[in-house]
mmCIF file of C-alpha atoms and ligand atoms in Angstrom:
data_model
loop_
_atom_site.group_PDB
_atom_site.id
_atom_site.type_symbol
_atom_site.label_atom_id
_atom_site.label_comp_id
_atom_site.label_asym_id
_atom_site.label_seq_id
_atom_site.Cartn_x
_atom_site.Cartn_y
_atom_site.Cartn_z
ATOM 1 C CA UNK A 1 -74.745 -59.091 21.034
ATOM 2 C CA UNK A 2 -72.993 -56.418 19.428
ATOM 3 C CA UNK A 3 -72.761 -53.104 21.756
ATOM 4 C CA UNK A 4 -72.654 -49.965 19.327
ATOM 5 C CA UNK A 5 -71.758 -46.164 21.012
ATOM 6 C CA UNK A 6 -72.223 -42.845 20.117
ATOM 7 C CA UNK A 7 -69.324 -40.453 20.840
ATOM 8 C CA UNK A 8 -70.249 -37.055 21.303
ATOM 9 C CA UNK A 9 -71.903 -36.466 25.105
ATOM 10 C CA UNK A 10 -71.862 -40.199 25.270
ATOM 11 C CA UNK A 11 -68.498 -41.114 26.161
ATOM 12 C CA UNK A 12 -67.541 -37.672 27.037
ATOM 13 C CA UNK A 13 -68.466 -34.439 27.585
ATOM 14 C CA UNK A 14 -68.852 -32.698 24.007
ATOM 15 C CA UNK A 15 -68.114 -29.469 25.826
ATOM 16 C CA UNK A 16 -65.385 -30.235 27.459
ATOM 17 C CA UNK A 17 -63.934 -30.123 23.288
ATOM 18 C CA UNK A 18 -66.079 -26.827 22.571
ATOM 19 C CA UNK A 19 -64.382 -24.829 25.628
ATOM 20 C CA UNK A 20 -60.804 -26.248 24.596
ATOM 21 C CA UNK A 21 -61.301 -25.723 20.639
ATOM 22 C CA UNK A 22 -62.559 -22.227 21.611
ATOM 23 C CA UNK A 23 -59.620 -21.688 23.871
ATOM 24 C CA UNK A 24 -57.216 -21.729 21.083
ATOM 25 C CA UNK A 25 -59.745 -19.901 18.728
ATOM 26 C CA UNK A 26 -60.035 -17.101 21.079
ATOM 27 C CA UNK A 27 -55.950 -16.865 21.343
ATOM 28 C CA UNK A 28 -56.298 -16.830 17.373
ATOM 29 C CA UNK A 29 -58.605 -13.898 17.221
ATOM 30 C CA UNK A 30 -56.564 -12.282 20.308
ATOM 31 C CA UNK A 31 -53.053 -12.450 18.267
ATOM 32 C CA UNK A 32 -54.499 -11.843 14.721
ATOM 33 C CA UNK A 33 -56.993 -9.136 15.465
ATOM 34 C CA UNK A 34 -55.391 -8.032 18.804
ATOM 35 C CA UNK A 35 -59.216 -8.551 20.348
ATOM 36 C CA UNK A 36 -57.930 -9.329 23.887
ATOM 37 C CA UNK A 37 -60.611 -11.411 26.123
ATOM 38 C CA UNK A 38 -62.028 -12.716 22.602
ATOM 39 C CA UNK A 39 -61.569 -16.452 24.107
ATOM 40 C CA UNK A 40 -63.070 -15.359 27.656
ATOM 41 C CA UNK A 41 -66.171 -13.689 25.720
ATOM 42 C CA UNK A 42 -66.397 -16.854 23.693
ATOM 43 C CA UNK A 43 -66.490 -19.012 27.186
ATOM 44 C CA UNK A 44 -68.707 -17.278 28.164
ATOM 45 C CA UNK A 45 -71.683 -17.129 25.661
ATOM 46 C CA UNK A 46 -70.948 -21.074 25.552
ATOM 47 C CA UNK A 47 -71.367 -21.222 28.539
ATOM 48 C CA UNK A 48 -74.613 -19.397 28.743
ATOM 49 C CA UNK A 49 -76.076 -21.856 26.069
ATOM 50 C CA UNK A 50 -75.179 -19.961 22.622
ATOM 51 C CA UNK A 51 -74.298 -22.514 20.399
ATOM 52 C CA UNK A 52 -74.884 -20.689 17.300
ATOM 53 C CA UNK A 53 -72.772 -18.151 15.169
ATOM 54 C CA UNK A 54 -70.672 -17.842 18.279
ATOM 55 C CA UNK A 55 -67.736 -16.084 16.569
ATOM 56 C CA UNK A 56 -69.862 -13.236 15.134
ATOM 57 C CA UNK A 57 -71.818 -12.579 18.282
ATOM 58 C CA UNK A 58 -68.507 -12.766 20.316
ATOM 59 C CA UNK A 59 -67.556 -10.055 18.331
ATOM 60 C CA UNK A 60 -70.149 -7.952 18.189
ATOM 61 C CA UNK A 61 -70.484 -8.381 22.103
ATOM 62 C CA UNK A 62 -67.388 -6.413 22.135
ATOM 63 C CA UNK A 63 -68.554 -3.762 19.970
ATOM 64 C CA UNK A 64 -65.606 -4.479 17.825
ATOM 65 C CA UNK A 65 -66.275 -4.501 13.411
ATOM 66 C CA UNK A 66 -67.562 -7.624 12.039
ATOM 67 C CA UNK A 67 -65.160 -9.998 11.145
ATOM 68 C CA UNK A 68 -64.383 -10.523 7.578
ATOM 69 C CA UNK A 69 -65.021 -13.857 5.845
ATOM 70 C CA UNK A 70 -61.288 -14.811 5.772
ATOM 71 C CA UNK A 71 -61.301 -14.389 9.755
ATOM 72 C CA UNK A 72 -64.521 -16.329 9.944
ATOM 73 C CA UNK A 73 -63.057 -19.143 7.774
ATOM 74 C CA UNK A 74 -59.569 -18.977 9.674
ATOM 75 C CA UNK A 75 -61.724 -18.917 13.049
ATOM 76 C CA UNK A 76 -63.946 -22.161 11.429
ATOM 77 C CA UNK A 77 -60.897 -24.248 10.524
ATOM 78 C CA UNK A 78 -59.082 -23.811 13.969
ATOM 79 C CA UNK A 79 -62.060 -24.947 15.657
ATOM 80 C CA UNK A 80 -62.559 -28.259 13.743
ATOM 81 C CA UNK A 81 -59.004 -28.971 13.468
ATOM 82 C CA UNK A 82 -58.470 -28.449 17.049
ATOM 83 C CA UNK A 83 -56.094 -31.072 18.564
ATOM 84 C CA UNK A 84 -57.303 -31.532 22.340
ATOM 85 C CA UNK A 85 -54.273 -32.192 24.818
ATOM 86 C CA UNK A 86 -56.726 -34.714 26.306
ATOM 87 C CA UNK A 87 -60.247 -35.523 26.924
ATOM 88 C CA UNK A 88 -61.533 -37.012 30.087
ATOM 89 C CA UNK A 89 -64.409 -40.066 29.356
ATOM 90 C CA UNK A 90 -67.187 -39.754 31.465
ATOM 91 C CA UNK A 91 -66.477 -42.516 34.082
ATOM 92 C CA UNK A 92 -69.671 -44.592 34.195
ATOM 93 C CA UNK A 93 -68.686 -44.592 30.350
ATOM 94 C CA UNK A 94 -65.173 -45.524 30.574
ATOM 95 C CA UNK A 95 -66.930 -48.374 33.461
ATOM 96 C CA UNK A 96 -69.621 -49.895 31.161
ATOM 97 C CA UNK A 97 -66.974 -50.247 28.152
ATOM 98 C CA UNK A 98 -64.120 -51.955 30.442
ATOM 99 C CA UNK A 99 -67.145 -54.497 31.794
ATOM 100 C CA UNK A 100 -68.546 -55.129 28.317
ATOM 101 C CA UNK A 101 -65.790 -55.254 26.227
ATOM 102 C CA UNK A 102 -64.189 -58.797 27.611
ATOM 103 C CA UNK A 103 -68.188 -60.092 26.460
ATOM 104 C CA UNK A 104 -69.047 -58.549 23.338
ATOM 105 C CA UNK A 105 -68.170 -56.673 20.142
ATOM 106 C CA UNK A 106 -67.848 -52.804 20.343
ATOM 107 C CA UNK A 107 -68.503 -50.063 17.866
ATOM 108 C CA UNK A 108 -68.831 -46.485 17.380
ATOM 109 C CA UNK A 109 -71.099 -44.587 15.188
ATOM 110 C CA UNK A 110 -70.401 -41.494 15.093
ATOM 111 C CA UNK A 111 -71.056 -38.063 12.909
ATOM 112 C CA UNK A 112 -69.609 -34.840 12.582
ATOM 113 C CA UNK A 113 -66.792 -32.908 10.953
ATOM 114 C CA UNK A 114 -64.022 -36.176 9.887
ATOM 115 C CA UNK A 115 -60.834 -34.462 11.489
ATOM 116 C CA UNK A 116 -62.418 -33.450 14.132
ATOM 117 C CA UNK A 117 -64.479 -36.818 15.202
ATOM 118 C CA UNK A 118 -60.706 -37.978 14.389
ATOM 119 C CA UNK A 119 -58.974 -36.006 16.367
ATOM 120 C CA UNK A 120 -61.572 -36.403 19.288
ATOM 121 C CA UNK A 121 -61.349 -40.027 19.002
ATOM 122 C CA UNK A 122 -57.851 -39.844 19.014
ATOM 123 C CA UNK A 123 -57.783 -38.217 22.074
ATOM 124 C CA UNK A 124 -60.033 -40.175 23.993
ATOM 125 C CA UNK A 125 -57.970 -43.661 22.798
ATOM 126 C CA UNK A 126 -61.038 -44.859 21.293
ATOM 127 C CA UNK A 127 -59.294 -47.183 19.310
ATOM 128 C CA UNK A 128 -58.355 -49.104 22.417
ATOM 129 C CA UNK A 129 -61.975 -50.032 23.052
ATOM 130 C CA UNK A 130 -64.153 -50.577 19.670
ATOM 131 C CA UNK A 131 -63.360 -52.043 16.027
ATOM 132 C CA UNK A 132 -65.483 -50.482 13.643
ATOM 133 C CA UNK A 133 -65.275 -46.900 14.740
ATOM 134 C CA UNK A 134 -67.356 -45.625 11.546
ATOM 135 C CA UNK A 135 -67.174 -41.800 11.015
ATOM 136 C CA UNK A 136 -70.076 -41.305 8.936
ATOM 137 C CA UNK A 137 -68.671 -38.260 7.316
ATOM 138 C CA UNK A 138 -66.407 -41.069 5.830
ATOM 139 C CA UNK A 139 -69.330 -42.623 4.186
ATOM 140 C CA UNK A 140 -70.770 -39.097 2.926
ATOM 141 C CA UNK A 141 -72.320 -36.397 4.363
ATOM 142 C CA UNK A 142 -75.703 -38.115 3.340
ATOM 143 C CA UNK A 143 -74.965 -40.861 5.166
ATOM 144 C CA UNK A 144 -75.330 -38.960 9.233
ATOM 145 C CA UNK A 145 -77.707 -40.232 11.592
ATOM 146 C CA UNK A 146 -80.449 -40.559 11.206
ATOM 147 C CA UNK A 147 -79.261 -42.775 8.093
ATOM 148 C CA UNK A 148 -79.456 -46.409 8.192
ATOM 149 C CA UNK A 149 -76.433 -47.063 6.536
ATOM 150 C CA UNK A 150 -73.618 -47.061 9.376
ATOM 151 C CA UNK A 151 -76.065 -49.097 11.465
ATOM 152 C CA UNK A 152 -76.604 -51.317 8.037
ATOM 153 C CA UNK A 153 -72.575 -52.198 8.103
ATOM 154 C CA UNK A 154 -72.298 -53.167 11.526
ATOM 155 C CA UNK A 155 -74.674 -55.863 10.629
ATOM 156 C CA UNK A 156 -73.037 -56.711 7.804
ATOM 157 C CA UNK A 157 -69.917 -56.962 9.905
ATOM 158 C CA UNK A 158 -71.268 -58.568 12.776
ATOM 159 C CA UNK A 159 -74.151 -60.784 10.937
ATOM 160 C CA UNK A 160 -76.831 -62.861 13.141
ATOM 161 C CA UNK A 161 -76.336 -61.021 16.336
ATOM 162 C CA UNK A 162 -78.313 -58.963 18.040
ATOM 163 C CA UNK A 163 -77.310 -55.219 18.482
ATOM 164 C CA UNK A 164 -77.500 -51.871 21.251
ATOM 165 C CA UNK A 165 -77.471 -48.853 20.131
ATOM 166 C CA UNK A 166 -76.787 -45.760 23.193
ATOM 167 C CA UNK A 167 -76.219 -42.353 22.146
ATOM 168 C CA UNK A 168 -77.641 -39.375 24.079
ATOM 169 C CA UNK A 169 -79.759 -38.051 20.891
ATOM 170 C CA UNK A 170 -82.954 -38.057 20.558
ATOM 171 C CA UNK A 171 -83.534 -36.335 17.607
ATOM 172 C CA UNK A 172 -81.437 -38.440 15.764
ATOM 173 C CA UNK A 173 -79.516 -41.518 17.285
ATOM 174 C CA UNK A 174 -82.092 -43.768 17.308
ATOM 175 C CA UNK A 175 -84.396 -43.185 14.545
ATOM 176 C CA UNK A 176 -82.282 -45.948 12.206
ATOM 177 C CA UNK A 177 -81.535 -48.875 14.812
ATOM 178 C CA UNK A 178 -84.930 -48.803 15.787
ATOM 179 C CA UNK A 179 -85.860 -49.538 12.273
ATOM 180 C CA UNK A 180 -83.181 -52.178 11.895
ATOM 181 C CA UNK A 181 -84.816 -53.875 14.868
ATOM 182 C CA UNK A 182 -81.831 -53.085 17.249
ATOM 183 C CA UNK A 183 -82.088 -52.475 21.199
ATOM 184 C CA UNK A 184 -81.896 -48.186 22.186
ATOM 185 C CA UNK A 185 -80.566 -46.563 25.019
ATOM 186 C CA UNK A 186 -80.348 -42.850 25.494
ATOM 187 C CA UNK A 187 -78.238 -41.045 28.400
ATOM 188 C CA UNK A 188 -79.456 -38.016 29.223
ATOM 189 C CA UNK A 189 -76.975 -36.832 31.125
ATOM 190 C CA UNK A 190 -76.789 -32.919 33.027
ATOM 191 C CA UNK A 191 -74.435 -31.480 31.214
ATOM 192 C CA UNK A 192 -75.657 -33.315 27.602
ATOM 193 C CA UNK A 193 -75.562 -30.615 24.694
ATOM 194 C CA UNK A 194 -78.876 -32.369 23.169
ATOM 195 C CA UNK A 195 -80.272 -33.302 26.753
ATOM 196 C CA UNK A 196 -83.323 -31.357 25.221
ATOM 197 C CA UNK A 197 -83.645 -32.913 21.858
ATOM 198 C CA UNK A 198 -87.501 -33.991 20.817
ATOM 199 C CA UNK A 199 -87.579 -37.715 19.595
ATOM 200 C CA UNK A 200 -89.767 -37.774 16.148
ATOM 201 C CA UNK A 201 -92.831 -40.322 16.021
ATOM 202 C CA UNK A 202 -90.910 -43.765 16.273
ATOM 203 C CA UNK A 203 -87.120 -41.994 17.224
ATOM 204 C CA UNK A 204 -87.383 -42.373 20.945
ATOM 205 C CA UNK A 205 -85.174 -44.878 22.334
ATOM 206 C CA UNK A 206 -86.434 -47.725 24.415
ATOM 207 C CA UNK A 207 -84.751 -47.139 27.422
ATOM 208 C CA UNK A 208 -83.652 -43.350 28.951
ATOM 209 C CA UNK A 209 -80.843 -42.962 31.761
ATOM 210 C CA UNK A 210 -78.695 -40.607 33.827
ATOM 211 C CA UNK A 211 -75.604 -42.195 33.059
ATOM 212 C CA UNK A 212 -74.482 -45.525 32.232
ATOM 213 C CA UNK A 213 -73.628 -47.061 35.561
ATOM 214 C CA UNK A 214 -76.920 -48.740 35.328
ATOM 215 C CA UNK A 215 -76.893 -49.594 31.709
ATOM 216 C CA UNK A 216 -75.024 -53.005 31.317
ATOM 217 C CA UNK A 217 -78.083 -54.334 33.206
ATOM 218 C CA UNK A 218 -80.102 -53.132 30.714
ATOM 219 C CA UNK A 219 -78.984 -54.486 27.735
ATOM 220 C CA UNK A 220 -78.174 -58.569 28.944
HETATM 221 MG MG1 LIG B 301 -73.880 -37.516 20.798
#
Protein backbone atom coordinates (compact mmCIF):
# COMPACT_ATOMS: atom_id res chain seq x y z
CA UNK A 1 0.00 0.00 0.00
CA UNK A 2 1.11 3.28 -0.89
CA UNK A 3 -0.31 6.13 1.64
CA UNK A 4 -0.66 9.48 -0.45
CA UNK A 5 -1.48 13.08 1.67
CA UNK A 6 -2.78 16.20 0.91
CA UNK A 7 -1.07 19.21 2.55
CA UNK A 8 -3.14 22.07 2.98
CA UNK A 9 -5.73 21.56 6.22
CA UNK A 10 -4.52 18.03 6.14
CA UNK A 11 -1.35 18.03 7.84
CA UNK A 12 -1.80 21.43 9.17
CA UNK A 13 -3.83 24.12 9.67
CA UNK A 14 -3.91 26.19 6.25
CA UNK A 15 -4.72 29.18 8.42
CA UNK A 16 -2.35 29.02 10.67
CA UNK A 17 -0.08 30.19 7.06
CA UNK A 18 -2.95 32.76 6.02
CA UNK A 19 -2.77 34.69 9.55
CA UNK A 20 1.21 34.57 9.43
CA UNK A 21 1.51 35.52 5.53
CA UNK A 22 -1.01 38.29 6.36
CA UNK A 23 0.98 39.33 9.36
CA UNK A 24 3.85 40.43 7.33
CA UNK A 25 1.49 41.76 4.51
CA UNK A 26 -0.24 43.96 6.88
CA UNK A 27 3.36 45.35 8.25
CA UNK A 28 3.96 45.88 4.35
CA UNK A 29 0.92 47.98 3.78
CA UNK A 30 1.54 49.65 7.40
CA UNK A 31 5.29 50.84 6.38
CA UNK A 32 4.60 51.52 2.63
CA UNK A 33 1.25 53.22 2.85
CA UNK A 34 1.58 54.23 6.57
CA UNK A 35 -2.11 52.37 6.98
CA UNK A 36 -1.51 51.49 10.68
CA UNK A 37 -3.81 48.39 11.96
CA UNK A 38 -3.86 47.27 8.11
CA UNK A 39 -2.57 43.65 9.42
CA UNK A 40 -5.13 43.70 12.50
CA UNK A 41 -8.06 44.65 9.92
CA UNK A 42 -6.76 41.90 7.69
CA UNK A 43 -6.96 39.31 10.88
CA UNK A 44 -9.79 40.14 11.34
CA UNK A 45 -11.97 39.77 8.14
CA UNK A 46 -9.99 36.29 7.96
CA UNK A 47 -11.02 35.58 10.71
CA UNK A 48 -14.64 36.30 10.15
CA UNK A 49 -14.55 33.95 7.02
CA UNK A 50 -13.54 36.52 4.08
CA UNK A 51 -11.38 34.71 2.01
CA UNK A 52 -11.79 36.72 -1.00
CA UNK A 53 -10.18 40.07 -2.30
CA UNK A 54 -9.09 40.51 1.27
CA UNK A 55 -6.58 43.30 0.54
CA UNK A 56 -9.12 45.57 -1.22
CA UNK A 57 -11.86 45.13 1.33
CA UNK A 58 -9.24 45.64 4.16
CA UNK A 59 -8.79 48.77 2.70
CA UNK A 60 -11.82 50.01 2.00
CA UNK A 61 -12.90 48.91 5.64
CA UNK A 62 -10.71 51.68 6.64
CA UNK A 63 -12.14 54.16 4.43
CA UNK A 64 -8.71 54.69 3.12
CA UNK A 65 -8.28 55.13 -1.31
CA UNK A 66 -8.12 52.01 -3.18
CA UNK A 67 -4.93 50.62 -3.56
CA UNK A 68 -3.22 50.90 -6.81
CA UNK A 69 -2.31 47.83 -8.87
CA UNK A 70 1.44 48.05 -8.00
CA UNK A 71 0.36 47.84 -4.15
CA UNK A 72 -2.00 45.03 -4.97
CA UNK A 73 0.77 43.14 -6.85
CA UNK A 74 3.46 44.04 -4.08
CA UNK A 75 0.68 42.95 -1.41
CA UNK A 76 0.08 39.48 -3.79
CA UNK A 77 3.77 38.55 -3.98
CA UNK A 78 4.48 38.98 -0.15
CA UNK A 79 1.73 36.77 0.59
CA UNK A 80 2.80 33.79 -1.61
CA UNK A 81 6.35 34.22 -0.96
CA UNK A 82 5.84 34.33 2.66
CA UNK A 83 8.51 32.34 4.57
CA UNK A 84 6.67 30.97 7.84
CA UNK A 85 9.08 30.88 10.99
CA UNK A 86 7.31 27.55 11.59
CA UNK A 87 4.21 25.64 11.18
CA UNK A 88 2.78 23.38 13.77
CA UNK A 89 1.31 19.76 12.08
CA UNK A 90 -1.83 18.91 13.38
CA UNK A 91 -0.89 16.12 15.90
CA UNK A 92 -3.16 13.20 15.00
CA UNK A 93 -1.36 14.07 11.57
CA UNK A 94 2.11 14.20 12.67
CA UNK A 95 0.75 10.56 14.78
CA UNK A 96 -0.68 8.67 11.74
CA UNK A 97 2.57 9.58 9.54
CA UNK A 98 5.20 8.47 12.39
CA UNK A 99 2.95 4.97 12.70
CA UNK A 100 2.68 4.48 8.94
CA UNK A 101 5.73 5.50 7.66
CA UNK A 102 8.03 2.43 9.18
CA UNK A 103 5.06 0.19 6.91
CA UNK A 104 4.50 1.86 3.79
CA UNK A 105 5.44 4.37 1.08
CA UNK A 106 4.43 8.08 1.63
CA UNK A 107 3.51 10.85 -0.74
CA UNK A 108 2.16 14.19 -1.05
CA UNK A 109 -0.03 15.64 -3.64
CA UNK A 110 -0.38 18.78 -3.33
CA UNK A 111 -1.59 22.15 -5.37
CA UNK A 112 -1.24 25.66 -5.08
CA UNK A 113 1.09 28.57 -5.75
CA UNK A 114 4.95 26.47 -6.25
CA UNK A 115 6.93 28.80 -3.73
CA UNK A 116 4.53 28.88 -1.55
CA UNK A 117 3.50 24.93 -1.31
CA UNK A 118 7.52 25.08 -1.15
CA UNK A 119 8.00 27.16 1.35
CA UNK A 120 5.07 25.57 3.43
CA UNK A 121 6.52 22.26 2.96
CA UNK A 122 9.66 23.48 3.93
CA UNK A 123 8.48 24.57 7.00
CA UNK A 124 6.61 21.76 8.10
CA UNK A 125 9.91 19.27 7.27
CA UNK A 126 7.85 17.46 4.92
CA UNK A 127 10.67 16.08 3.32
CA UNK A 128 11.43 14.08 6.43
CA UNK A 129 8.27 12.04 6.00
CA UNK A 130 7.24 11.38 2.13
CA UNK A 131 9.30 10.79 -1.26
CA UNK A 132 7.40 11.99 -4.01
CA UNK A 133 6.17 15.26 -2.66
CA UNK A 134 4.59 16.32 -6.20
CA UNK A 135 3.63 20.06 -6.40
CA UNK A 136 1.30 19.98 -9.15
CA UNK A 137 1.97 23.51 -10.12
CA UNK A 138 5.31 21.76 -11.12
CA UNK A 139 3.52 19.67 -13.60
CA UNK A 140 1.35 22.76 -14.95
CA UNK A 141 -1.29 24.63 -13.81
CA UNK A 142 -3.59 22.16 -15.82
CA UNK A 143 -2.44 19.51 -14.05
CA UNK A 144 -4.35 20.58 -10.12
CA UNK A 145 -6.66 18.32 -8.58
CA UNK A 146 -8.97 17.25 -9.71
CA UNK A 147 -6.44 15.99 -12.53
CA UNK A 148 -5.45 12.49 -12.74
CA UNK A 149 -2.08 13.02 -13.56
CA UNK A 150 -0.17 13.43 -10.07
CA UNK A 151 -2.23 10.47 -8.86
CA UNK A 152 -1.20 8.73 -12.45
CA UNK A 153 2.76 9.09 -11.36
CA UNK A 154 2.53 7.75 -8.07
CA UNK A 155 1.44 4.63 -9.75
CA UNK A 156 3.88 4.74 -12.09
CA UNK A 157 6.33 5.12 -9.24
CA UNK A 158 4.95 2.77 -6.96
CA UNK A 159 3.46 0.10 -9.65
CA UNK A 160 1.17 -2.99 -8.40
CA UNK A 161 0.27 -1.59 -5.07
CA UNK A 162 -2.61 -0.49 -3.83
CA UNK A 163 -3.02 3.27 -2.88
CA UNK A 164 -4.93 5.95 -0.04
CA UNK A 165 -5.63 8.98 -0.90
CA UNK A 166 -6.73 11.63 2.43
CA UNK A 167 -7.07 15.17 1.82
CA UNK A 168 -9.80 17.27 3.49
CA UNK A 169 -11.43 18.36 -0.05
CA UNK A 170 -14.27 17.46 -1.23
CA UNK A 171 -14.68 19.35 -4.11
CA UNK A 172 -11.64 18.27 -5.45
CA UNK A 173 -9.23 15.71 -3.69
CA UNK A 174 -10.86 12.82 -4.51
CA UNK A 175 -12.51 13.10 -7.75
CA UNK A 176 -9.13 11.48 -9.61
CA UNK A 177 -8.10 8.55 -7.11
CA UNK A 178 -11.46 7.46 -7.08
CA UNK A 179 -11.25 7.02 -10.76
CA UNK A 180 -7.85 5.38 -10.58
CA UNK A 181 -9.48 2.85 -8.28
CA UNK A 182 -7.57 4.12 -5.14
CA UNK A 183 -8.92 4.03 -1.37
CA UNK A 184 -10.38 7.98 -0.08
CA UNK A 185 -10.35 9.48 3.11
CA UNK A 186 -11.48 12.97 3.88
CA UNK A 187 -10.81 14.86 7.37
CA UNK A 188 -13.11 17.23 8.04
CA UNK A 189 -11.67 18.80 10.61
CA UNK A 190 -13.22 22.26 12.76
CA UNK A 191 -11.11 24.59 11.75
CA UNK A 192 -10.78 23.04 7.83
CA UNK A 193 -10.90 26.05 5.24
CA UNK A 194 -13.00 23.64 2.76
CA UNK A 195 -14.82 21.81 5.77
CA UNK A 196 -17.89 22.96 3.60
CA UNK A 197 -16.89 21.91 0.18
CA UNK A 198 -19.82 19.90 -1.93
CA UNK A 199 -18.39 16.55 -3.38
CA UNK A 200 -19.57 16.36 -7.29
CA UNK A 201 -21.52 13.07 -8.41
CA UNK A 202 -18.69 10.36 -7.88
CA UNK A 203 -16.02 13.01 -5.83
CA UNK A 204 -17.01 12.01 -2.35
CA UNK A 205 -14.49 10.10 -0.59
CA UNK A 206 -15.21 6.73 0.87
CA UNK A 207 -14.56 7.33 4.25
CA UNK A 208 -15.15 11.00 6.28
CA UNK A 209 -13.36 11.77 9.76
CA UNK A 210 -12.64 14.32 12.49
CA UNK A 211 -9.11 13.86 12.47
CA UNK A 212 -6.81 11.18 11.75
CA UNK A 213 -6.30 9.49 15.08
CA UNK A 214 -8.71 6.96 13.85
CA UNK A 215 -7.56 6.71 10.32
CA UNK A 216 -4.65 4.11 10.22
CA UNK A 217 -7.46 1.66 11.12
CA UNK A 218 -9.11 2.57 8.26
CA UNK A 219 -6.95 2.07 5.61
CA UNK A 220 -5.16 -1.72 6.71
MG1 LIG B 1 -6.19 20.63 1.48
Amino acid sequence: MVVVFDLDDTLYPESAYALSALQAVGELGEARLGMAGFAMELHRLFNSGHRTKLFQTAIASMNRPAPTAEDLDLFLTTYRNHRPDCLEWYPDALGLVKDLYARYPLAIISDGYLPTQKLKAEALGVGEWFNPVIFTEELGRKYWKPAARAYELIMKTFPGESYVYIGDNRAKDFIAPRALGWNTVCVRRSDGIHRDALAPVNGAAHHEVDDLSAAASIIA
